[in-house]
Every structure is written in C-alpha cells, then in structure tokens.
PDB file of C-alpha atoms in Angstrom:
ATOM      1  CA  UNK G  26       0.000   0.000   0.000  1.00 91.00           C
ATOM      2  CA  UNK G  27       1.288   3.434  -0.954  1.00 96.00           C
ATOM      3  CA  UNK G  28       0.591   6.433   1.274  1.00 96.00           C
ATOM      4  CA  UNK G  29       0.769   9.998   0.018  1.00 97.00           C
ATOM      5  CA  UNK G  30       1.268  12.917   2.414  1.00 97.00           C
ATOM      6  CA  UNK G  31       2.714  16.401   2.527  1.00 97.00           C
ATOM      7  CA  UNK G  32       6.089  16.314   4.259  1.00 96.00           C
ATOM      8  CA  UNK G  33       8.183  19.157   5.683  1.00 94.00           C
ATOM      9  CA  UNK G  34      10.793  20.472   3.285  1.00 91.00           C
ATOM     10  CA  UNK G  35      13.458  20.147   5.974  1.00 89.00           C
ATOM     11  CA  UNK G  36      12.931  16.385   5.890  1.00 88.00           C
ATOM     12  CA  UNK G  37      12.562  16.059   2.126  1.00 86.00           C
ATOM     13  CA  UNK G  38      15.768  17.712   1.004  1.00 79.00           C
ATOM     14  CA  UNK G  39      17.770  14.916   2.633  1.00 81.00           C
ATOM     15  CA  UNK G  40      15.469  11.912   2.301  1.00 86.00           C
ATOM     16  CA  UNK G  41      14.525  12.441  -1.342  1.00 91.00           C
ATOM     17  CA  UNK G  42      18.037  12.836  -2.766  1.00 89.00           C
ATOM     18  CA  UNK G  43      17.981   9.402  -4.399  1.00 91.00           C
ATOM     19  CA  UNK G  44      14.677  10.177  -6.143  1.00 93.00           C
ATOM     20  CA  UNK G  45      15.957  13.610  -7.214  1.00 92.00           C
ATOM     21  CA  UNK G  46      18.889  11.876  -8.910  1.00 92.00           C
ATOM     22  CA  UNK G  47      16.762   9.166 -10.540  1.00 93.00           C
ATOM     23  CA  UNK G  48      14.434  11.866 -11.841  1.00 92.00           C
ATOM     24  CA  UNK G  49      17.289  14.024 -13.119  1.00 91.00           C
ATOM     25  CA  UNK G  50      18.963  11.163 -14.939  1.00 91.00           C
ATOM     26  CA  UNK G  51      15.686  10.205 -16.622  1.00 89.00           C
ATOM     27  CA  UNK G  52      14.579  13.707 -17.619  1.00 86.00           C
ATOM     28  CA  UNK G  53      17.816  15.685 -18.055  1.00 86.00           C
ATOM     29  CA  UNK G  54      20.272  12.902 -18.808  1.00 87.00           C
ATOM     30  CA  UNK G  55      24.050  13.046 -18.376  1.00 88.00           C
ATOM     31  CA  UNK G  56      24.060  16.824 -17.891  1.00 88.00           C
ATOM     32  CA  UNK G  57      22.022  16.512 -14.690  1.00 89.00           C
ATOM     33  CA  UNK G  58      23.588  18.392 -11.768  1.00 89.00           C
ATOM     34  CA  UNK G  59      21.157  19.060  -8.908  1.00 86.00           C
ATOM     35  CA  UNK G  60      21.530  22.431  -7.219  1.00 87.00           C
ATOM     36  CA  UNK G  61      20.848  21.509  -3.589  1.00 86.00           C
ATOM     37  CA  UNK G  62      21.439  25.126  -2.522  1.00 89.00           C
ATOM     38  CA  UNK G  63      18.273  26.114  -4.388  1.00 88.00           C
ATOM     39  CA  UNK G  64      16.251  23.523  -2.462  1.00 84.00           C
ATOM     40  CA  UNK G  65      17.786  24.494   0.872  1.00 89.00           C
ATOM     41  CA  UNK G  66      17.079  28.188   0.265  1.00 93.00           C
ATOM     42  CA  UNK G  67      13.492  27.460  -0.779  1.00 92.00           C
ATOM     43  CA  UNK G  68      12.950  25.375   2.356  1.00 91.00           C
ATOM     44  CA  UNK G  69      14.490  28.064   4.540  1.00 92.00           C
ATOM     45  CA  UNK G  70      12.262  30.772   3.032  1.00 94.00           C
ATOM     46  CA  UNK G  71       9.228  28.440   2.994  1.00 92.00           C
ATOM     47  CA  UNK G  72       8.663  28.886  -0.730  1.00 94.00           C
ATOM     48  CA  UNK G  73       8.554  25.180  -1.582  1.00 95.00           C
ATOM     49  CA  UNK G  74       6.110  22.408  -0.641  1.00 96.00           C
ATOM     50  CA  UNK G  75       6.707  18.655  -0.962  1.00 96.00           C
ATOM     51  CA  UNK G  76       4.189  15.830  -1.356  1.00 98.00           C
ATOM     52  CA  UNK G  77       5.665  12.345  -1.019  1.00 97.00           C
ATOM     53  CA  UNK G  78       4.490   8.822  -1.820  1.00 97.00           C
ATOM     54  CA  UNK G  79       5.914   6.080   0.408  1.00 97.00           C
ATOM     55  CA  UNK G  80       5.585   2.296   0.343  1.00 97.00           C
ATOM     56  CA  UNK G  81       4.916  -0.026   3.294  1.00 96.00           C
ATOM     57  CA  UNK G  82       8.590   0.140   4.300  1.00 96.00           C
ATOM     58  CA  UNK G  83       8.352   3.971   4.404  1.00 94.00           C
ATOM     59  CA  UNK G  84      10.649   4.260   1.373  1.00 95.00           C
ATOM     60  CA  UNK G  85       9.906   7.194  -0.921  1.00 96.00           C
ATOM     61  CA  UNK G  86       8.664   6.001  -4.317  1.00 97.00           C
ATOM     62  CA  UNK G  87       7.562   9.373  -5.649  1.00 97.00           C
ATOM     63  CA  UNK G  88       7.323  13.070  -4.945  1.00 96.00           C
ATOM     64  CA  UNK G  89       5.946  16.341  -6.229  1.00 96.00           C
ATOM     65  CA  UNK G  90       7.409  19.692  -5.274  1.00 95.00           C
ATOM     66  CA  UNK G  91       5.833  23.084  -5.805  1.00 96.00           C
ATOM     67  CA  UNK G  92       7.341  26.557  -5.655  1.00 95.00           C
ATOM     68  CA  UNK G  93       4.892  28.941  -3.990  1.00 96.00           C
ATOM     69  CA  UNK G  94       4.816  32.601  -4.988  1.00 95.00           C
ATOM     70  CA  UNK G  95       2.600  35.595  -5.668  1.00 93.00           C
ATOM     71  CA  UNK G  96       1.415  35.963  -9.266  1.00 89.00           C
ATOM     72  CA  UNK G  97       3.168  38.838 -11.007  1.00 89.00           C
ATOM     73  CA  UNK G  98       0.118  39.961 -12.978  1.00 90.00           C
ATOM     74  CA  UNK G  99      -2.528  39.059 -10.388  1.00 89.00           C
ATOM     75  CA  UNK G 100      -1.003  40.195  -7.101  1.00 90.00           C
ATOM     76  CA  UNK G 101      -3.995  38.910  -5.134  1.00 92.00           C
ATOM     77  CA  UNK G 102      -3.315  35.317  -6.269  1.00 93.00           C
ATOM     78  CA  UNK G 103      -0.833  32.859  -4.831  1.00 94.00           C
ATOM     79  CA  UNK G 104       0.519  30.319  -7.318  1.00 95.00           C
ATOM     80  CA  UNK G 105       1.855  26.796  -6.860  1.00 96.00           C
ATOM     81  CA  UNK G 106       4.307  26.019  -9.653  1.00 96.00           C
ATOM     82  CA  UNK G 107       5.060  22.295  -9.890  1.00 95.00           C
ATOM     83  CA  UNK G 108       8.812  22.181 -10.346  1.00 91.00           C
ATOM     84  CA  UNK G 109       8.988  18.413 -10.362  1.00 91.00           C
ATOM     85  CA  UNK G 110       6.827  15.355 -10.133  1.00 93.00           C
ATOM     86  CA  UNK G 111       8.512  11.985 -10.231  1.00 94.00           C
ATOM     87  CA  UNK G 112       7.332   8.471  -9.464  1.00 96.00           C
ATOM     88  CA  UNK G 113       9.498   5.385  -9.825  1.00 96.00           C
ATOM     89  CA  UNK G 114       8.509   3.549 -13.031  1.00 94.00           C
ATOM     90  CA  UNK G 115       7.057   0.520 -11.218  1.00 94.00           C
ATOM     91  CA  UNK G 116       4.629   2.775  -9.295  1.00 95.00           C
ATOM     92  CA  UNK G 117       3.529   5.165 -12.048  1.00 91.00           C
ATOM     93  CA  UNK G 118      -0.125   5.639 -12.817  1.00 89.00           C
ATOM     94  CA  UNK G 119      -2.384   5.795  -9.775  1.00 92.00           C
ATOM     95  CA  UNK G 120       0.446   6.955  -7.465  1.00 95.00           C
ATOM     96  CA  UNK G 121       1.108   9.922  -9.754  1.00 93.00           C
ATOM     97  CA  UNK G 122      -2.592  10.818  -9.718  1.00 93.00           C
ATOM     98  CA  UNK G 123      -2.711  10.493  -5.906  1.00 95.00           C
ATOM     99  CA  UNK G 124       0.253  12.869  -5.552  1.00 96.00           C
ATOM    100  CA  UNK G 125      -1.386  15.441  -7.823  1.00 95.00           C
ATOM    101  CA  UNK G 126      -4.812  15.161  -6.196  1.00 96.00           C
ATOM    102  CA  UNK G 127      -3.460  15.477  -2.646  1.00 97.00           C
ATOM    103  CA  UNK G 128      -1.345  18.474  -3.623  1.00 97.00           C
ATOM    104  CA  UNK G 129      -4.353  20.146  -5.262  1.00 97.00           C
ATOM    105  CA  UNK G 130      -6.520  19.538  -2.195  1.00 97.00           C
ATOM    106  CA  UNK G 131      -3.967  20.794   0.352  1.00 98.00           C
ATOM    107  CA  UNK G 132      -2.843  23.765  -1.710  1.00 97.00           C
ATOM    108  CA  UNK G 133      -6.415  24.851  -2.401  1.00 96.00           C
ATOM    109  CA  UNK G 134      -7.230  24.643   1.322  1.00 97.00           C
ATOM    110  CA  UNK G 135      -4.219  26.915   1.925  1.00 96.00           C
ATOM    111  CA  UNK G 136      -5.549  29.573  -0.448  1.00 94.00           C
ATOM    112  CA  UNK G 137      -3.594  28.742  -3.596  1.00 95.00           C
ATOM    113  CA  UNK G 138      -5.529  29.991  -6.627  1.00 90.00           C
ATOM    114  CA  UNK G 139      -3.634  28.321  -9.486  1.00 93.00           C
ATOM    115  CA  UNK G 140      -1.312  25.400 -10.107  1.00 95.00           C
ATOM    116  CA  UNK G 141       1.104  25.402 -13.017  1.00 94.00           C
ATOM    117  CA  UNK G 142       2.339  22.067 -14.362  1.00 92.00           C
ATOM    118  CA  UNK G 143       5.345  21.743 -16.657  1.00 88.00           C
ATOM    119  CA  UNK G 144       5.515  18.796 -19.036  1.00 85.00           C
ATOM    120  CA  UNK G 145       8.589  18.062 -21.169  1.00 82.00           C
ATOM    121  CA  UNK G 146       7.901  18.329 -24.906  1.00 79.00           C
ATOM    122  CA  UNK G 147       9.250  14.788 -25.259  1.00 81.00           C
ATOM    123  CA  UNK G 148       6.312  13.391 -23.223  1.00 82.00           C
ATOM    124  CA  UNK G 149       3.120  14.510 -25.027  1.00 81.00           C
ATOM    125  CA  UNK G 150       1.112  11.659 -23.468  1.00 86.00           C
ATOM    126  CA  UNK G 151       1.712  13.184 -20.034  1.00 84.00           C
ATOM    127  CA  UNK G 152       0.377  16.525 -21.295  1.00 85.00           C
ATOM    128  CA  UNK G 153      -2.664  14.751 -22.758  1.00 86.00           C
ATOM    129  CA  UNK G 154      -3.326  13.120 -19.377  1.00 86.00           C
ATOM    130  CA  UNK G 155      -3.271  16.491 -17.597  1.00 88.00           C
ATOM    131  CA  UNK G 156      -5.627  18.041 -20.161  1.00 88.00           C
ATOM    132  CA  UNK G 157      -8.322  15.387 -19.845  1.00 88.00           C
ATOM    133  CA  UNK G 158     -11.519  16.903 -18.433  1.00 89.00           C
ATOM    134  CA  UNK G 159     -11.274  14.898 -15.196  1.00 90.00           C
ATOM    135  CA  UNK G 160      -7.816  16.387 -14.482  1.00 91.00           C
ATOM    136  CA  UNK G 161      -8.905  19.920 -15.374  1.00 91.00           C
ATOM    137  CA  UNK G 162      -5.664  21.422 -16.697  1.00 92.00           C
ATOM    138  CA  UNK G 163      -5.524  23.514 -19.863  1.00 92.00           C
ATOM    139  CA  UNK G 164      -2.728  24.528 -22.181  1.00 89.00           C
ATOM    140  CA  UNK G 165      -1.616  27.978 -21.067  1.00 88.00           C
ATOM    141  CA  UNK G 166       1.625  28.717 -22.886  1.00 86.00           C
ATOM    142  CA  UNK G 167       4.540  27.155 -24.683  1.00 85.00           C
ATOM    143  CA  UNK G 168       7.969  27.486 -23.083  1.00 85.00           C
ATOM    144  CA  UNK G 169      11.022  27.495 -25.282  1.00 85.00           C
ATOM    145  CA  UNK G 170      14.701  27.235 -24.498  1.00 86.00           C
ATOM    146  CA  UNK G 171      17.796  28.425 -26.308  1.00 91.00           C
ATOM    147  CA  UNK G 172      21.245  27.407 -25.147  1.00 89.00           C
ATOM    148  CA  UNK G 173      23.743  30.262 -25.211  1.00 95.00           C
TER     149      UNK G 173
END
C-alpha cells in the first residue's frame, strides 16, 4: 500500500536525494547536476512544498514539489508552480494521480488559486493526461529554451 502525504521540506531535502537523482537522470540525462542550494534556500524561506508517496517500508517512491509565490500579474493570487513530479517507473499511474490530487486539495485549502504544471515536450502523453476533463488542466503557454 502506498501512502501519500505532505512532508516538511526540511525532511525532504535529505530523504529524497535518491529520487531527485533518478528523476534528473531520466529527464535531463548526463548533464544533470542538482543544485541543492536552491532547495535548501526554498525550504528556509518556505517557498517550496513537498508531497511524497511512500511504500509499506516507508521508502519514498515518488514526490511532487511546488514553488509557492505571488502571481506577477494578479497580485492577489498565490501560485503553486510544480517544479517536479517523479514516481518510480514501477509505481507510475495511480500513485502519480494520488500525488497530484493530494497536492491540489492541500494547496487549495491553503488559499492557492492556481497550479502550473510543466511537461517536457518529449512526453506529449503526459500533457494529454493532464488536459483530460477529469484532471482539469488547460494549455496555457509554450515554453522554449535556447542554449547560449
């Protein structure tokens, strides 16, 4: 049985390192180099929230982390920007949905008005899943990158 809960950032930065690295290797590849200082600063300033899925042995099998900030164009709104969601391949599917649903519920109860999800262009099926009516997400913008 998998349990999904919000966990304090102070705990997550240390206990989720292995998942951070698995996620980075899968999504970024050999150029992955996690900036732990960014996580530590976000935890210290309370601008990041973590939701974690654990198995019966209390091992983390997935996580979602959200940066929390005020919307630039709608100052009255607080935004949760999902910086990462990762679930080990053998647990993907319902565990991913549970992480998202719990985060939505908790963040909404805390006054968050919008959640932004980022989906790599290489995974269009993930974007399709988010945009199904039951998930409720819509395409907002396209983000592009140029290496300099």
